mmCIF file of C-alpha atoms and ligand atoms in Angstrom:
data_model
loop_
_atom_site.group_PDB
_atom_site.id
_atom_site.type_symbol
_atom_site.label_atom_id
_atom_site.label_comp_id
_atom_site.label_asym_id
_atom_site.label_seq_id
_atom_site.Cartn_x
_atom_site.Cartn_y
_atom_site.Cartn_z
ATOM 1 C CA UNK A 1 12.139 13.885 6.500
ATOM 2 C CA UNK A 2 9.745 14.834 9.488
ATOM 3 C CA UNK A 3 10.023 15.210 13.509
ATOM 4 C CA UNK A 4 10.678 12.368 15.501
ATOM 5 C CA UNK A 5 7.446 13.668 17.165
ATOM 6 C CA UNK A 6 5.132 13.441 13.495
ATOM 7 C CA UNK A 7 2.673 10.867 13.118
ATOM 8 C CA UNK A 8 4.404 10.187 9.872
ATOM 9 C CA UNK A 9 8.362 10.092 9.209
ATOM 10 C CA UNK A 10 9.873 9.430 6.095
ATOM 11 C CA UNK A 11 13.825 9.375 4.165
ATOM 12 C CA UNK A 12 14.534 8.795 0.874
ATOM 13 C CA UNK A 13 17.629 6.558 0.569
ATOM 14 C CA UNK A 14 18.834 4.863 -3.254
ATOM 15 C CA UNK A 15 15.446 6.177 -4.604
ATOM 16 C CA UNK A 16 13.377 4.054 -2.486
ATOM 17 C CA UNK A 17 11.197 6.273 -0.445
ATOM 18 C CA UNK A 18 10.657 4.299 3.496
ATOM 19 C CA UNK A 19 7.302 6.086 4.843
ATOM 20 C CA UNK A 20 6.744 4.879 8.382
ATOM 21 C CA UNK A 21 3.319 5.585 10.601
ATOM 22 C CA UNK A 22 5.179 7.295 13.617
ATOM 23 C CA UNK A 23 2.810 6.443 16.666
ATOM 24 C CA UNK A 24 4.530 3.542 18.310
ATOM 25 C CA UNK A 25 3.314 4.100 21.650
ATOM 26 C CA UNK A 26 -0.697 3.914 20.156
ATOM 27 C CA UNK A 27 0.854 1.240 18.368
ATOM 28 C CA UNK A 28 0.401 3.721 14.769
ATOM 29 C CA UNK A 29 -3.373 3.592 15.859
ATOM 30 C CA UNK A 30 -4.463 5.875 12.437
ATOM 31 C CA UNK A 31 -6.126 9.442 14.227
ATOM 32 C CA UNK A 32 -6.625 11.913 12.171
ATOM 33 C CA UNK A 33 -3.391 14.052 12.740
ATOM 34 C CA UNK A 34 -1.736 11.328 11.302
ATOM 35 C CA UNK A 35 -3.857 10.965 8.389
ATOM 36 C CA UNK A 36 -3.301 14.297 7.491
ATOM 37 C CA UNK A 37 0.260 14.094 7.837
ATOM 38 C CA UNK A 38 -0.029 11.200 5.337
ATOM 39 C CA UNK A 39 -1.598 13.088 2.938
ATOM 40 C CA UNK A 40 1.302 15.431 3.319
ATOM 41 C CA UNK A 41 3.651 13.415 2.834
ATOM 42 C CA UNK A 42 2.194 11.842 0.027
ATOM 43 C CA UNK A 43 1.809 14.700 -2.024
ATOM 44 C CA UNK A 44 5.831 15.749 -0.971
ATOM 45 C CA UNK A 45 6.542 12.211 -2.135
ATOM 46 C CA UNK A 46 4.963 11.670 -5.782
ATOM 47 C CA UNK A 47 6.294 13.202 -8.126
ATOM 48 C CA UNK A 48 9.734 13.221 -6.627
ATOM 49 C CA UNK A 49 12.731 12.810 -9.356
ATOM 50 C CA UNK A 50 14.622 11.264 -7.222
ATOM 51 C CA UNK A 51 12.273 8.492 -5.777
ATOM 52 C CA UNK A 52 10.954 5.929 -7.775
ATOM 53 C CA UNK A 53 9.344 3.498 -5.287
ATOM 54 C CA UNK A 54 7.476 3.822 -1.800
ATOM 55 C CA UNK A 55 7.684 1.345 1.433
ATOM 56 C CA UNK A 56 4.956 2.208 4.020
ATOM 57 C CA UNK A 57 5.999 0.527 7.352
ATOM 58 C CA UNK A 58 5.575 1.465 11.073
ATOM 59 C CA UNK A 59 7.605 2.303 13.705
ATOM 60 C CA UNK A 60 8.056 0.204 16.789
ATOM 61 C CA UNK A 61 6.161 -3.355 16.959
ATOM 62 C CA UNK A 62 3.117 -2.411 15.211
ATOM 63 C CA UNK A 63 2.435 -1.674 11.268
ATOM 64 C CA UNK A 64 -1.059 -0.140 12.425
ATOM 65 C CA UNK A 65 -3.497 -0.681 14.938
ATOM 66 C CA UNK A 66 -5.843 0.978 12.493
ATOM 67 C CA UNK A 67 -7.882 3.262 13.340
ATOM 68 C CA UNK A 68 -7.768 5.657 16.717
ATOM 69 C CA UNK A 69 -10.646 4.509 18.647
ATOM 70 C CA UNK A 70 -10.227 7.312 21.162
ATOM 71 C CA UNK A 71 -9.788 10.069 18.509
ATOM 72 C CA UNK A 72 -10.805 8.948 14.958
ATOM 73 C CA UNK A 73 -14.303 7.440 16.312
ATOM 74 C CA UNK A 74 -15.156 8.840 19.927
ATOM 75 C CA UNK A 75 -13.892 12.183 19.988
ATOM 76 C CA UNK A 76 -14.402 12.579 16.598
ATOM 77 C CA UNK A 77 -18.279 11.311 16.830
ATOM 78 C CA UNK A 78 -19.206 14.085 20.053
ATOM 79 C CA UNK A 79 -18.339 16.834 17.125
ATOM 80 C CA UNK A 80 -21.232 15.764 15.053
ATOM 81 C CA UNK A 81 -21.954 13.684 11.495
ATOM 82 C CA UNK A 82 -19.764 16.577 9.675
ATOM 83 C CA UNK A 83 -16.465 15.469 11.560
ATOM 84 C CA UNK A 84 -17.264 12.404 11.025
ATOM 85 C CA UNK A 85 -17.332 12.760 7.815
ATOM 86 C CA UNK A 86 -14.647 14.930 7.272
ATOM 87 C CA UNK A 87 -12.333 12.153 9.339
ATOM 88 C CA UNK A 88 -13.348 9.728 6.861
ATOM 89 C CA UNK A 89 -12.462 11.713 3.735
ATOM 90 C CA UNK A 90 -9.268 12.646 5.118
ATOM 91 C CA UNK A 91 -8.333 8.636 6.071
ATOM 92 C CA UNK A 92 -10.155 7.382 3.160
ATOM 93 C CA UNK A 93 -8.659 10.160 0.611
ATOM 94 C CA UNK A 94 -5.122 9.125 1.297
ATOM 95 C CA UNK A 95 -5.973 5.489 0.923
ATOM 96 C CA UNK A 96 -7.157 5.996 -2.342
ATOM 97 C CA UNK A 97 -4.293 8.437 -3.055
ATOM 98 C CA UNK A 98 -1.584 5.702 -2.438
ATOM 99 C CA UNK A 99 -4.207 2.835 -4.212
ATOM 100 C CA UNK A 100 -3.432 5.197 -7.800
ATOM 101 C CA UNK A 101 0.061 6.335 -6.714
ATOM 102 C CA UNK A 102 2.479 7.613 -9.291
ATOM 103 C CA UNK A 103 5.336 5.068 -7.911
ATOM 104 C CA UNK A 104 5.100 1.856 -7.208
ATOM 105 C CA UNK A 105 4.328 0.658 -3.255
ATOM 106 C CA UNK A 106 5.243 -1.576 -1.104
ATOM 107 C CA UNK A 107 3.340 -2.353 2.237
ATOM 108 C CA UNK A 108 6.012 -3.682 4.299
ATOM 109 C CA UNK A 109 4.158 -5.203 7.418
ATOM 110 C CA UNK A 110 6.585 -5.688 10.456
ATOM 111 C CA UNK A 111 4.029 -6.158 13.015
ATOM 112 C CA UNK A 112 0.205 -5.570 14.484
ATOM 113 C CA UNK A 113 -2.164 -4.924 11.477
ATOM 114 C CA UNK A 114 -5.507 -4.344 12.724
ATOM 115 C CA UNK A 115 -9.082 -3.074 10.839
ATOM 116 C CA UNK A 116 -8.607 0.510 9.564
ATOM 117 C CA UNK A 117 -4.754 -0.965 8.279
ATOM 118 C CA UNK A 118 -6.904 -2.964 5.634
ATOM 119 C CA UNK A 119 -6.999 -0.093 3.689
ATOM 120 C CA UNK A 120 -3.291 1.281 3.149
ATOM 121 C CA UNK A 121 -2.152 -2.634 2.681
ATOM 122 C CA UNK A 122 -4.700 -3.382 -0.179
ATOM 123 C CA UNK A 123 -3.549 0.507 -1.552
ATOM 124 C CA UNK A 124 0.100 -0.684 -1.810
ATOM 125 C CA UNK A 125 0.666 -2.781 -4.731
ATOM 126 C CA UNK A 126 2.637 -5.475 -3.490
ATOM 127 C CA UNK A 127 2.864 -6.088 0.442
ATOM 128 C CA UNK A 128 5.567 -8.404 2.391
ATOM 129 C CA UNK A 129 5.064 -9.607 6.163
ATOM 130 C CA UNK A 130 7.209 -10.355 8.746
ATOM 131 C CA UNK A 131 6.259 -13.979 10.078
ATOM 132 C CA UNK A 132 5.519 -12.524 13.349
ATOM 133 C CA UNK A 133 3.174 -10.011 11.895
ATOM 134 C CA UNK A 134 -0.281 -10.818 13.309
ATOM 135 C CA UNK A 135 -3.422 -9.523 11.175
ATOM 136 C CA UNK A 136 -7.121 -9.196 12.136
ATOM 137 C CA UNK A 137 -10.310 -8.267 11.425
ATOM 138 C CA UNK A 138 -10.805 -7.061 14.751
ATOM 139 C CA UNK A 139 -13.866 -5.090 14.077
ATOM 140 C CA UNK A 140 -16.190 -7.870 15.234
ATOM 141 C CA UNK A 141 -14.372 -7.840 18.803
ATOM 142 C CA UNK A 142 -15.506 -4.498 19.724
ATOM 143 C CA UNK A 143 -18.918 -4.356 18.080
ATOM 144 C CA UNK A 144 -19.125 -3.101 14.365
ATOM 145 C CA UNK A 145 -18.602 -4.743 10.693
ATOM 146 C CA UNK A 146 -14.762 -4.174 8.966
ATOM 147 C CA UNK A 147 -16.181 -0.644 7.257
ATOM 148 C CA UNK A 148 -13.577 1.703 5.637
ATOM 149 C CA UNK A 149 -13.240 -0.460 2.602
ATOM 150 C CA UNK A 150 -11.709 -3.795 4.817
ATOM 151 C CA UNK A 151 -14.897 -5.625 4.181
ATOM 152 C CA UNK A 152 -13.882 -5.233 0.189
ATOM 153 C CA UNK A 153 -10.347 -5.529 0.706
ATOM 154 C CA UNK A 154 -10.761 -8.840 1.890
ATOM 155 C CA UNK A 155 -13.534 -10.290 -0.368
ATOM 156 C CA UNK A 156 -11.010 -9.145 -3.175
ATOM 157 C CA UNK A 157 -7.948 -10.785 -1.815
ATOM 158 C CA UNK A 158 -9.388 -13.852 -0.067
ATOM 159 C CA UNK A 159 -11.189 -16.769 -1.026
ATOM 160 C CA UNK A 160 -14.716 -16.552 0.019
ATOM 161 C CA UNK A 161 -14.786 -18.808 3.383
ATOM 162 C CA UNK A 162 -11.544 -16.949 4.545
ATOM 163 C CA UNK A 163 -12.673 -13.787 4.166
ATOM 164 C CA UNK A 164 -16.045 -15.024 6.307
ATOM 165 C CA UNK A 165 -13.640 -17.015 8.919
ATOM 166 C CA UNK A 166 -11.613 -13.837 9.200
ATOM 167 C CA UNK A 167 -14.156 -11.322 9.571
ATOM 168 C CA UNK A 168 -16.832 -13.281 11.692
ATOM 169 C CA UNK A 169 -14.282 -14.696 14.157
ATOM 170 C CA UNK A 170 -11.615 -11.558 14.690
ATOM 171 C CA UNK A 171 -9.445 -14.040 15.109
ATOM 172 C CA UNK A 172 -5.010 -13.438 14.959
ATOM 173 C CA UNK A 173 -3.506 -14.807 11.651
ATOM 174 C CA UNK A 174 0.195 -14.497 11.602
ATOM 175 C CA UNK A 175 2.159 -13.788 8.362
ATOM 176 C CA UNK A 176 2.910 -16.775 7.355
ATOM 177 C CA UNK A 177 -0.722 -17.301 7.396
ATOM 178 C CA UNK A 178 -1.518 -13.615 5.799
ATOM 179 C CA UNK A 179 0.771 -14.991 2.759
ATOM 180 C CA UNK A 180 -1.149 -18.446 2.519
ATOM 181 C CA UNK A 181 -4.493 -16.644 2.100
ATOM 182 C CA UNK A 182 -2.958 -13.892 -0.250
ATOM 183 C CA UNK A 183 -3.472 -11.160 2.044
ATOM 184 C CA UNK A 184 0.298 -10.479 0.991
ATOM 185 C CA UNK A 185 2.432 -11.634 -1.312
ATOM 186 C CA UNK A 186 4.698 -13.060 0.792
ATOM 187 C CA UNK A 187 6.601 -13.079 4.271
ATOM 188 C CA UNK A 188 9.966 -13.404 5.650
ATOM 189 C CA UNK A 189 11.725 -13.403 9.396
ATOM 190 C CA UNK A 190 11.158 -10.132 10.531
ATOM 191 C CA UNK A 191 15.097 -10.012 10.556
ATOM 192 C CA UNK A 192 15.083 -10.325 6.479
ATOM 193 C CA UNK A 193 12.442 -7.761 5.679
ATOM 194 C CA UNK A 194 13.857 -4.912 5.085
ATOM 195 C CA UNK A 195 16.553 -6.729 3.202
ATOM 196 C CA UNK A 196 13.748 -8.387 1.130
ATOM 197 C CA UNK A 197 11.845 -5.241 0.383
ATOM 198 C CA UNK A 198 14.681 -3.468 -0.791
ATOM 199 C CA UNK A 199 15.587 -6.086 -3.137
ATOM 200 C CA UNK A 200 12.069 -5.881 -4.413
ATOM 201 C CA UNK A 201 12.079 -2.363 -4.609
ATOM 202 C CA UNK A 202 15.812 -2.395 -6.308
ATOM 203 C CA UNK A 203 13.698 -4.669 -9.084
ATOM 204 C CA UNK A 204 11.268 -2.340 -9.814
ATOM 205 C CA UNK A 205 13.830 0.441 -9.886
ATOM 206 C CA UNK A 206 15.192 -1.219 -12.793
ATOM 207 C CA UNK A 207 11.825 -1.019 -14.720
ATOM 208 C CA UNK A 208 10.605 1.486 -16.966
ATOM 209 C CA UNK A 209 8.543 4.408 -14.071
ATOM 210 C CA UNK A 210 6.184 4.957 -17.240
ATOM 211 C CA UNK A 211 5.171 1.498 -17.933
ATOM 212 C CA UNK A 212 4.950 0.791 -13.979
ATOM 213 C CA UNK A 213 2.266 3.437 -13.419
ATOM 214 C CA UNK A 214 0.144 1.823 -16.484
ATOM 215 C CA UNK A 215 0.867 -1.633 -15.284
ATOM 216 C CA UNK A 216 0.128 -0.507 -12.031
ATOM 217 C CA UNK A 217 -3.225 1.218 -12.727
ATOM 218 C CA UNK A 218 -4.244 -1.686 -15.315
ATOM 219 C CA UNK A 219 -3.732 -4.759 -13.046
ATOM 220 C CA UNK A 220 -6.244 -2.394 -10.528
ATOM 221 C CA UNK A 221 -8.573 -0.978 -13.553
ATOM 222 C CA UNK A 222 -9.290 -4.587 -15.260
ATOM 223 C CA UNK A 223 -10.428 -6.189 -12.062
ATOM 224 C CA UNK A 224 -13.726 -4.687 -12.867
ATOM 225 C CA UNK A 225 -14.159 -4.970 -16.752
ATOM 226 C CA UNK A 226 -15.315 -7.454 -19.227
ATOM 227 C CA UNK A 227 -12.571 -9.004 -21.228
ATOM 228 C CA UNK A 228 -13.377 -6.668 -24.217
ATOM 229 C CA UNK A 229 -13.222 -3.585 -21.997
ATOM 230 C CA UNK A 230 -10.251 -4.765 -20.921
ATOM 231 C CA UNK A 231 -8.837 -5.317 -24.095
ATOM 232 C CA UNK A 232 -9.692 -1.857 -25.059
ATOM 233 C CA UNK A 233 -8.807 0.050 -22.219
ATOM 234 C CA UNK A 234 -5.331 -1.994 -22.426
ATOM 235 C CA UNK A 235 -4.883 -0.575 -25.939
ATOM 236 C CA UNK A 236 -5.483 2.723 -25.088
ATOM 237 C CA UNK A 237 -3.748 2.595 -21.719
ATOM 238 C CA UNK A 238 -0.429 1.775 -23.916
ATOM 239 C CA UNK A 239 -1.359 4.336 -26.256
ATOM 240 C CA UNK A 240 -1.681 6.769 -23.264
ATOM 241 C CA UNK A 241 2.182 5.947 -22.201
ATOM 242 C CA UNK A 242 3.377 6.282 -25.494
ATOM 243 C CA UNK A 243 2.520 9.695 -24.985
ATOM 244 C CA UNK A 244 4.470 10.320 -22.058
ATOM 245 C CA UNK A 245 8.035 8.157 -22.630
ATOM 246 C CA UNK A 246 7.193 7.358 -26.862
ATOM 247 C CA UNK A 247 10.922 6.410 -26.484
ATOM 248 C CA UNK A 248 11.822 3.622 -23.490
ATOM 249 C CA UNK A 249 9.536 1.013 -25.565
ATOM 250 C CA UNK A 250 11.679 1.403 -29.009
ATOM 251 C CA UNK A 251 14.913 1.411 -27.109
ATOM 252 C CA UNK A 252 14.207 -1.515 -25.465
ATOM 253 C CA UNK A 253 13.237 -3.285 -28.760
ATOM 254 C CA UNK A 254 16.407 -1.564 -30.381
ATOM 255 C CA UNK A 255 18.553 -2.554 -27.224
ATOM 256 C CA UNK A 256 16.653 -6.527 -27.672
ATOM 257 C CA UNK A 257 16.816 -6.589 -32.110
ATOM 258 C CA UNK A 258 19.819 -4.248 -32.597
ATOM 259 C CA UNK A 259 23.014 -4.279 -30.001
ATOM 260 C CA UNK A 260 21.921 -7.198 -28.517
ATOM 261 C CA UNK A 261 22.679 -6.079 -25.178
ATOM 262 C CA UNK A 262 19.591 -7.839 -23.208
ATOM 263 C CA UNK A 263 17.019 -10.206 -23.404
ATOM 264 C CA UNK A 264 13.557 -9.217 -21.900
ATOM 265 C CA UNK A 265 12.880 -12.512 -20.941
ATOM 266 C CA UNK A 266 15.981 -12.432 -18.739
ATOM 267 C CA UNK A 267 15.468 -8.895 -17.461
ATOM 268 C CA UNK A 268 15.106 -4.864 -18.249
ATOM 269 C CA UNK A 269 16.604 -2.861 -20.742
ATOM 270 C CA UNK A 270 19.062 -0.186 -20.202
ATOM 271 C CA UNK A 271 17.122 2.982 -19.381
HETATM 272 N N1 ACO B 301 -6.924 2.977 18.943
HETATM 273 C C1 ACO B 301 -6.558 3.758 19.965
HETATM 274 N N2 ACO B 301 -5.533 3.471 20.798
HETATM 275 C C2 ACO B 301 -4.873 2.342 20.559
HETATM 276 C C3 ACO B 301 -5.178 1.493 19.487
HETATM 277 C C4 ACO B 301 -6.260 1.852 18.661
HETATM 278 N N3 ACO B 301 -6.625 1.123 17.581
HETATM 279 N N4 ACO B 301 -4.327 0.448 19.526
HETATM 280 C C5 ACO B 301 -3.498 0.641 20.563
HETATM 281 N N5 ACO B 301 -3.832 1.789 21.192
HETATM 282 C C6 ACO B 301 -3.189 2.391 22.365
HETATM 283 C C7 ACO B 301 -3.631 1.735 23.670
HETATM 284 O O1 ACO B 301 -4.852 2.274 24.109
HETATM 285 C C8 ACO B 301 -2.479 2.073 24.556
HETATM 286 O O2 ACO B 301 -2.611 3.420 24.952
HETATM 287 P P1 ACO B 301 -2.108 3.899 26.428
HETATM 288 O O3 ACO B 301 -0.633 3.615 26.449
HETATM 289 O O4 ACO B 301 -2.437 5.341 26.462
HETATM 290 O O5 ACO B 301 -2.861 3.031 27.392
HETATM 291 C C9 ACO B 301 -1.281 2.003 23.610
HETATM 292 O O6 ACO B 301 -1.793 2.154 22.303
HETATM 293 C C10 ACO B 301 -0.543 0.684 23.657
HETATM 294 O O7 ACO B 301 -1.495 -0.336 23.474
HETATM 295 P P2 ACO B 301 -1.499 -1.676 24.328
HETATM 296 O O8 ACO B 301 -2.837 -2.294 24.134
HETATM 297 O O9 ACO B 301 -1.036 -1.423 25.715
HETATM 298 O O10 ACO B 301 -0.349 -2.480 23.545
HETATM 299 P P3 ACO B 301 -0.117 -4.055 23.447
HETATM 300 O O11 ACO B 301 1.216 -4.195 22.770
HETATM 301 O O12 ACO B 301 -0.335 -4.726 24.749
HETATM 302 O O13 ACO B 301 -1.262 -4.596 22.439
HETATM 303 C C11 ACO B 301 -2.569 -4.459 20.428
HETATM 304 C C12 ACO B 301 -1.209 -4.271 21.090
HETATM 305 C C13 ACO B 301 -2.936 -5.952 20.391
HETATM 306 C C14 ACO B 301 -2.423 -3.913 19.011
HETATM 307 C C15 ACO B 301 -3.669 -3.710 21.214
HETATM 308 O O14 ACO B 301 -3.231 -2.368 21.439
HETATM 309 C C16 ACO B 301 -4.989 -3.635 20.490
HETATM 310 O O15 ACO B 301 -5.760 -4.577 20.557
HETATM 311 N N6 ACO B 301 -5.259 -2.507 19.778
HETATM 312 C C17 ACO B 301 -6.495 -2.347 19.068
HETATM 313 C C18 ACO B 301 -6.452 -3.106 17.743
HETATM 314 C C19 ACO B 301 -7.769 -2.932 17.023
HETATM 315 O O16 ACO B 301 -8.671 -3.722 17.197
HETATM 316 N N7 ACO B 301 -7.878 -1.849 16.238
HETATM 317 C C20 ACO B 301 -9.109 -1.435 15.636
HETATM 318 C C21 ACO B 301 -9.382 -2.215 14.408
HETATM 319 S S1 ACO B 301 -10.997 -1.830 13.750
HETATM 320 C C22 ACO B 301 -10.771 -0.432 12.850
HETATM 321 O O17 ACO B 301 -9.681 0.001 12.591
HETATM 322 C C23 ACO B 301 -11.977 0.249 12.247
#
């Protein structure tokens, strides 16, 4: 559950696991406190029987700020190249945690998302914005390229020119805008997003956990292949799930051919 006082809070309510950055007064700025306390929380999180999907949000008006510029880069750069590097395993590490995360995520952006926040939106798998959620690559404003993977985050999501118009100018893009460009998938009033998110989240409760990881981890893994490594690494990615839930795929063809209960073009089987 956490402190009101952690950089990171979280409850688990109807299986759907709401993570929030807890630094509203630094606007959940990411320092490395709370990038530990991620990493805590992650690992409490994932393998949870009783949560099958994740919603990272923030607290107050901001998503995140990204990173600390006071105590992820300043105070952390007087210590020398080690803390440095040690501040960017520990904020990259949990990126990458939540990019190959056991349940499905959901990056649900109710305000300021700055930089550094590039990171935990492209690890969720599917990410909804309030309208009034403003985004930028605001690295440019105070001197440096979008490092910490944003650079890549955007040249995957965006279209070339937008990705060059968004990191050469810094400039505000609400989410309206954010969902236009693809940056998310989509955005609502900021008075329907939680409601939203939690029916998306009810969806994917509905849906086989074992063929959501693979999904999941294929839609991410193929980006990269040929088609023929693709097609192989799909083959043995099923074969790989079979291994861990053999049965959900034959009940849902026995639930389909046999009692006729459901049709998977309409929606899931029964688990
Ligand atoms: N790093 C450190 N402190 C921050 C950050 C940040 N990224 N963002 C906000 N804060 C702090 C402010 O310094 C201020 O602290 P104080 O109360 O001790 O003075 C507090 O949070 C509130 O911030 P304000 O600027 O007063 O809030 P306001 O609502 O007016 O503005 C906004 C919000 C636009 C988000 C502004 O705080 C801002 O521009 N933040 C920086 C955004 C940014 O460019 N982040 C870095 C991206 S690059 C990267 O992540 C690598």
């Amino acid at each position: 559950m956490g402190k009101t006082e952690d950089p990171v809070t979280y409850e688990v309510v109807d299986a759907i696991a709401w993570v929030r950055f807890n630094r509203p007064d630094k606007r959940n700025a990411m320092n490395p406190d709370l990038n530990r306390k991620m990493m805590e929380v992650l690992d409490a999180l994932e393998f949870r029987g009783d949560v099958g999907v994740l919603v990272l949000s923030g607290e107050g008006a901001a998503w995140s700020a990204g990173m600390d510029l006071k105590e992820y880069f300043r105070e952390t750069e007087v210590r020398g190249q080690g803390a440095v590097r040690q501040a960017q395993r520990e904020s990259y590490g949990w990126w990458r945690r939540l990019r190959w995360y056991q349940k499905p995520t959901i990056a649900m952006v109710n305000g300021w998302c700055f930089g550094g926040g590039y990171g935990p939106l492209f690890a969720c798998d599917l990410a909804v914005a309030a309208d009034e959620a403003q985004f930028a690559l605001s690295e440019i404003n105070w001197g440096i390229l979008p490092g910490g993977g944003a650079t890549k985050v955007v040249v995957d999501l965006l279209s070339m020119r937008d990705a060059m118009y968004h990191a050469l100018t810094g400039e505000l893009i609400d989410g309206k805008k954010a969902a236009a460009w693809k940056l998310v998938n989509e955005s609502v009033p900021l008075e329907q997003l939680k409601e939203r998110v939690t029916e998306i989240a009810r969806i994917l409760l509905s849906k086989n956990p074992v063929a959501l990881k693979a999904t999941k981890d294929a839609i991410r893994r193929v980006a990269e292949m040929t088609y023929d490594n693709a097609e192989d690494y799909l083959v043995r990615a099923q074969e790989a799930a079979n291994f861990h839930d053999d049965g959900g795929r034959k009940e849902g063809i026995r639930q389909f051919i046999d009692e006729k209960s459901y049709k998977p073009g309409l929606g899931a089987y029964d688990k």
